[in-house]
Amino acid sequence: MSDYISVLLCAVALVAAARTVSAKEPAMPKPDFTLAIDAGHGGHDKGCSSGSNYEKNITLDVARRLRSLIDKACGDSVKLVMTRSTDVFVPLGDRAKIANDAQADLFISIHVNSIDKRSKGRHLVHGASVYTVGLHKSDANLKVAMRENAVIELEEDFSETYQGFDPNSSESYIIFELGQNRNMQQSIDFADLAQQELISTAGRADKGVRQAGFLVLWATKMPAVLVELDFICNAEAERFLASVKGRQKCAEALFNAFKTYRKNKNSVL
């Protein structure tokens, strides 16, 4: 009986010791920031193209590289949400919903630009732009929004889903005059940072920070931007976007902008 009691006491002691060690283990840090990264287009929606280079592949690769940079630098302090991690089609409304459901603090939608094949200066235009949602300051901004929003036509019953919104009708864009964006200033703050980094880090020409009626930005509930990395219709820009070095530079530019934005936001809290 004494042997049995000794064994029992030892077992109790071991359990108590294990609990003590466990209690002393530091708690896993909770994320202080949630970032939603949206790789534009995907699946049967190839986006802009030139030769064998498609926008959907470029945006996904840059998005993955951005995720990797943040993972390595920030670890568990930043929660990362990808609207797509593979070559799949995700409706615009679902992209916004993913970010909203995650209660993201920032939404970055990554895209590649182009202009109509009938435009004379198509092969000369180049440079990066970062957009926030808002009124169309120029016809060019409206055309970009129309092109990006036209992806909803690939969805079944898109007219019903988007309550009669026609991406090709300028009249439909009156919705962007109502409310605009609840987080406009913060969106502009990040857009300014991203634009400067795309110039200095990625070496892109400055096409400016702009406003336009992008559905995917309008539907989000947090600061949000849409990044046009460069024009794939320009041969030199296409080579840059198709290269590993070029896509890494774009990811680094967005990462640097994110670091500064997060630091600035945390210092205010």
XYZ file of C-alpha atoms in Angstrom:
269
model
C 0.000 0.000 0.000
C 2.870 2.364 0.838
C 4.362 1.779 -2.645
C 0.989 2.618 -4.213
C 0.744 5.861 -2.232
C 4.301 6.804 -3.185
C 3.570 6.321 -6.878
C 0.337 8.309 -6.556
C 2.103 11.178 -4.803
C 4.794 11.241 -7.493
C 2.128 11.403 -10.209
C 0.386 14.288 -8.448
C 3.704 16.101 -8.100
C 4.493 15.676 -11.797
C 1.086 17.009 -12.827
C 1.507 20.008 -10.531
C 4.979 20.681 -11.911
C 3.720 20.465 -15.476
C 0.960 22.939 -14.670
C 3.474 25.301 -13.088
C 5.713 25.200 -16.185
C 2.717 25.666 -18.419
C 1.541 28.641 -16.399
C 4.939 30.293 -16.764
C 5.004 29.907 -20.554
C 4.454 33.257 -22.255
C 1.099 33.658 -23.964
C 1.088 33.758 -27.733
C 1.054 37.395 -28.863
C -2.243 38.533 -30.310
C -2.144 40.246 -33.700
C -2.283 44.026 -33.403
C -3.041 44.434 -37.117
C -4.992 42.496 -39.729
C -4.060 43.000 -43.378
C -6.132 41.763 -46.306
C -4.111 41.219 -49.490
C -6.105 40.946 -52.702
C -4.401 39.544 -55.800
C -6.478 40.936 -58.651
C -8.249 38.673 -61.173
C -7.603 34.903 -61.287
C -8.913 31.692 -62.822
C -10.761 32.304 -66.089
C -10.357 36.053 -65.505
C -6.837 36.655 -66.818
C -6.922 40.433 -66.495
C -4.608 42.470 -68.723
C -2.126 40.576 -70.853
C 0.798 40.922 -73.203
C 2.182 37.900 -74.952
C 2.268 35.049 -72.446
C 2.207 37.359 -69.425
C -1.114 37.692 -67.628
C -2.104 40.140 -64.925
C -3.597 37.376 -62.760
C -0.203 35.638 -62.454
C 1.768 38.806 -61.756
C -0.617 40.003 -59.054
C -0.698 36.614 -57.323
C 3.091 36.375 -57.260
C 3.478 39.903 -55.864
C 0.776 39.177 -53.256
C 2.569 36.011 -52.141
C 5.885 37.839 -51.929
C 4.296 40.593 -49.865
C 2.802 38.002 -47.532
C 6.203 36.328 -47.150
C 7.943 39.610 -46.312
C 5.371 40.489 -43.656
C 5.401 36.964 -42.207
C 9.171 37.062 -41.837
C 9.305 40.558 -40.326
C 6.159 40.647 -38.201
C 5.340 37.049 -37.302
C 2.196 36.583 -35.215
C 1.771 40.300 -34.534
C 0.128 40.701 -37.951
C -2.733 38.535 -39.181
C -2.656 38.102 -42.947
C -5.740 37.338 -45.003
C -5.460 36.496 -48.712
C -8.532 36.817 -50.913
C -6.910 34.159 -53.081
C -3.700 32.160 -52.697
C -4.019 30.167 -55.913
C -5.156 30.700 -59.497
C -8.889 30.815 -58.827
C -11.679 33.227 -59.730
C -13.056 35.210 -56.790
C -16.022 37.566 -57.380
C -15.465 41.207 -56.426
C -18.141 41.073 -53.745
C -16.522 38.022 -52.164
C -13.136 39.735 -52.057
C -14.585 42.579 -50.015
C -16.536 40.142 -47.824
C -13.376 38.194 -46.985
C -11.727 41.398 -45.775
C -14.843 42.553 -43.910
C -15.369 39.193 -42.188
C -11.743 39.247 -41.031
C -12.257 42.791 -39.687
C -9.128 43.834 -41.538
C -7.397 47.095 -40.676
C -6.239 47.626 -44.263
C -7.113 46.222 -47.697
C -4.569 46.219 -50.541
C -5.797 45.156 -53.981
C -2.928 44.502 -56.400
C -3.363 45.014 -60.145
C -1.529 45.676 -63.409
C -2.585 48.482 -65.739
C -3.156 48.722 -69.501
C -5.009 50.901 -71.994
C -7.147 50.248 -75.049
C -5.340 48.585 -77.948
C -6.634 51.304 -80.265
C -4.805 54.051 -78.315
C -1.840 55.491 -80.185
C 0.333 55.943 -77.096
C -0.356 52.473 -75.785
C 3.257 51.292 -76.001
C 4.658 54.446 -74.410
C 2.524 54.874 -71.310
C 4.160 53.643 -68.088
C 4.181 54.167 -64.359
C 2.453 53.173 -61.131
C -0.728 54.576 -59.618
C -2.452 53.958 -56.291
C -6.203 54.515 -56.127
C -8.633 55.172 -53.324
C -12.382 55.007 -53.869
C -14.089 58.277 -54.715
C -15.223 60.580 -57.461
C -13.653 60.320 -60.902
C -11.295 63.255 -61.271
C -10.743 62.505 -64.948
C -12.073 60.417 -67.800
C -8.919 58.285 -67.587
C -9.714 57.369 -63.973
C -13.247 56.406 -64.969
C -11.936 54.151 -67.750
C -9.622 52.342 -65.328
C -12.497 51.782 -62.912
C -14.739 50.543 -65.725
C -12.098 48.065 -66.869
C -11.486 46.672 -63.381
C -15.195 46.585 -62.486
C -16.085 44.817 -65.749
C -14.900 41.565 -64.161
C -18.354 41.264 -62.570
C -19.690 40.396 -66.026
C -17.944 37.042 -65.634
C -20.195 36.272 -62.667
C -23.587 34.652 -63.016
C -26.534 36.989 -62.333
C -24.149 39.898 -61.771
C -26.887 42.473 -62.422
C -28.960 41.057 -59.570
C -25.967 40.585 -57.277
C -24.807 44.162 -57.759
C -28.345 45.612 -57.782
C -28.397 46.656 -61.424
C -24.920 48.193 -61.462
C -23.576 48.373 -65.018
C -19.756 48.616 -65.069
C -19.862 50.066 -68.572
C -22.336 52.861 -67.850
C -21.022 56.139 -66.445
C -24.454 56.771 -64.919
C -24.023 53.775 -62.622
C -21.064 55.433 -60.959
C -23.241 57.959 -59.168
C -23.221 55.497 -56.240
C -19.670 56.548 -55.499
C -20.875 60.078 -54.779
C -22.854 58.739 -51.836
C -20.787 58.293 -48.709
C -17.576 57.688 -50.666
C -15.343 55.886 -48.190
C -15.760 55.886 -44.424
C -11.991 55.721 -44.067
C -10.950 58.115 -46.818
C -8.117 59.900 -45.023
C -6.458 56.686 -43.855
C -6.814 55.244 -47.346
C -5.108 58.306 -48.784
C -2.380 58.093 -46.117
C -1.477 54.561 -47.182
C -1.876 55.381 -50.869
C 0.665 58.201 -50.535
C 3.138 55.890 -48.794
C 2.674 53.113 -51.365
C 3.038 55.495 -54.284
C 6.296 56.930 -52.966
C 7.681 53.440 -52.349
C 6.741 52.249 -55.832
C 8.759 55.188 -57.155
C 11.780 54.918 -54.851
C 11.984 51.167 -54.203
C 10.481 49.659 -57.367
C 11.720 52.408 -59.699
C 8.320 53.030 -61.253
C 7.363 56.318 -62.892
C 4.936 58.452 -60.900
C 1.373 58.334 -62.250
C 0.042 59.695 -58.984
C -2.437 58.912 -56.233
C -5.943 58.983 -57.676
C -9.606 58.423 -56.898
C -12.031 56.267 -58.863
C -15.120 54.157 -58.368
C -13.798 50.665 -57.806
C -16.493 48.295 -56.568
C -14.050 46.214 -54.543
C -12.952 49.300 -52.582
C -16.432 50.726 -52.200
C -17.652 47.485 -50.577
C -14.906 47.273 -47.942
C -15.337 48.602 -44.399
C -11.728 49.558 -43.750
C -9.041 51.795 -45.320
C -8.531 50.359 -48.797
C -6.465 50.991 -51.911
C -6.106 49.539 -55.377
C -2.529 49.467 -56.693
C -1.736 49.540 -60.414
C 1.909 48.410 -60.486
C 2.659 49.507 -64.075
C 1.387 49.188 -67.648
C 1.798 45.728 -69.129
C 1.190 47.213 -72.601
C 4.584 48.936 -72.351
C 7.357 46.520 -73.400
C 9.884 47.694 -70.802
C 7.322 47.680 -68.004
C 6.139 44.239 -69.107
C 9.679 42.849 -68.827
C 9.960 44.320 -65.344
C 6.630 42.867 -64.196
C 7.441 39.486 -65.736
C 10.795 39.252 -63.947
C 11.351 37.795 -60.483
C 13.406 40.854 -59.553
C 10.679 43.226 -60.678
C 7.901 41.475 -58.781
C 10.090 41.276 -55.673
C 10.752 45.027 -55.883
C 7.016 45.700 -56.113
C 6.393 43.514 -53.072
C 9.165 45.271 -51.142
C 7.673 48.652 -52.016
C 4.269 47.660 -50.642
C 5.904 46.064 -47.608
C 7.822 49.247 -46.777
C 4.640 51.275 -47.111
C 2.815 48.836 -44.851
C 5.528 49.007 -42.178
C 5.375 52.790 -42.067
C 1.572 52.885 -42.094
C 1.313 50.343 -39.276
C 3.934 52.151 -37.211
C 2.147 55.464 -37.660
C -1.210 53.936 -36.753
C 0.131 52.208 -33.636
C 1.787 55.414 -32.445
C -1.595 57.164 -32.531
C -3.395 54.448 -30.559
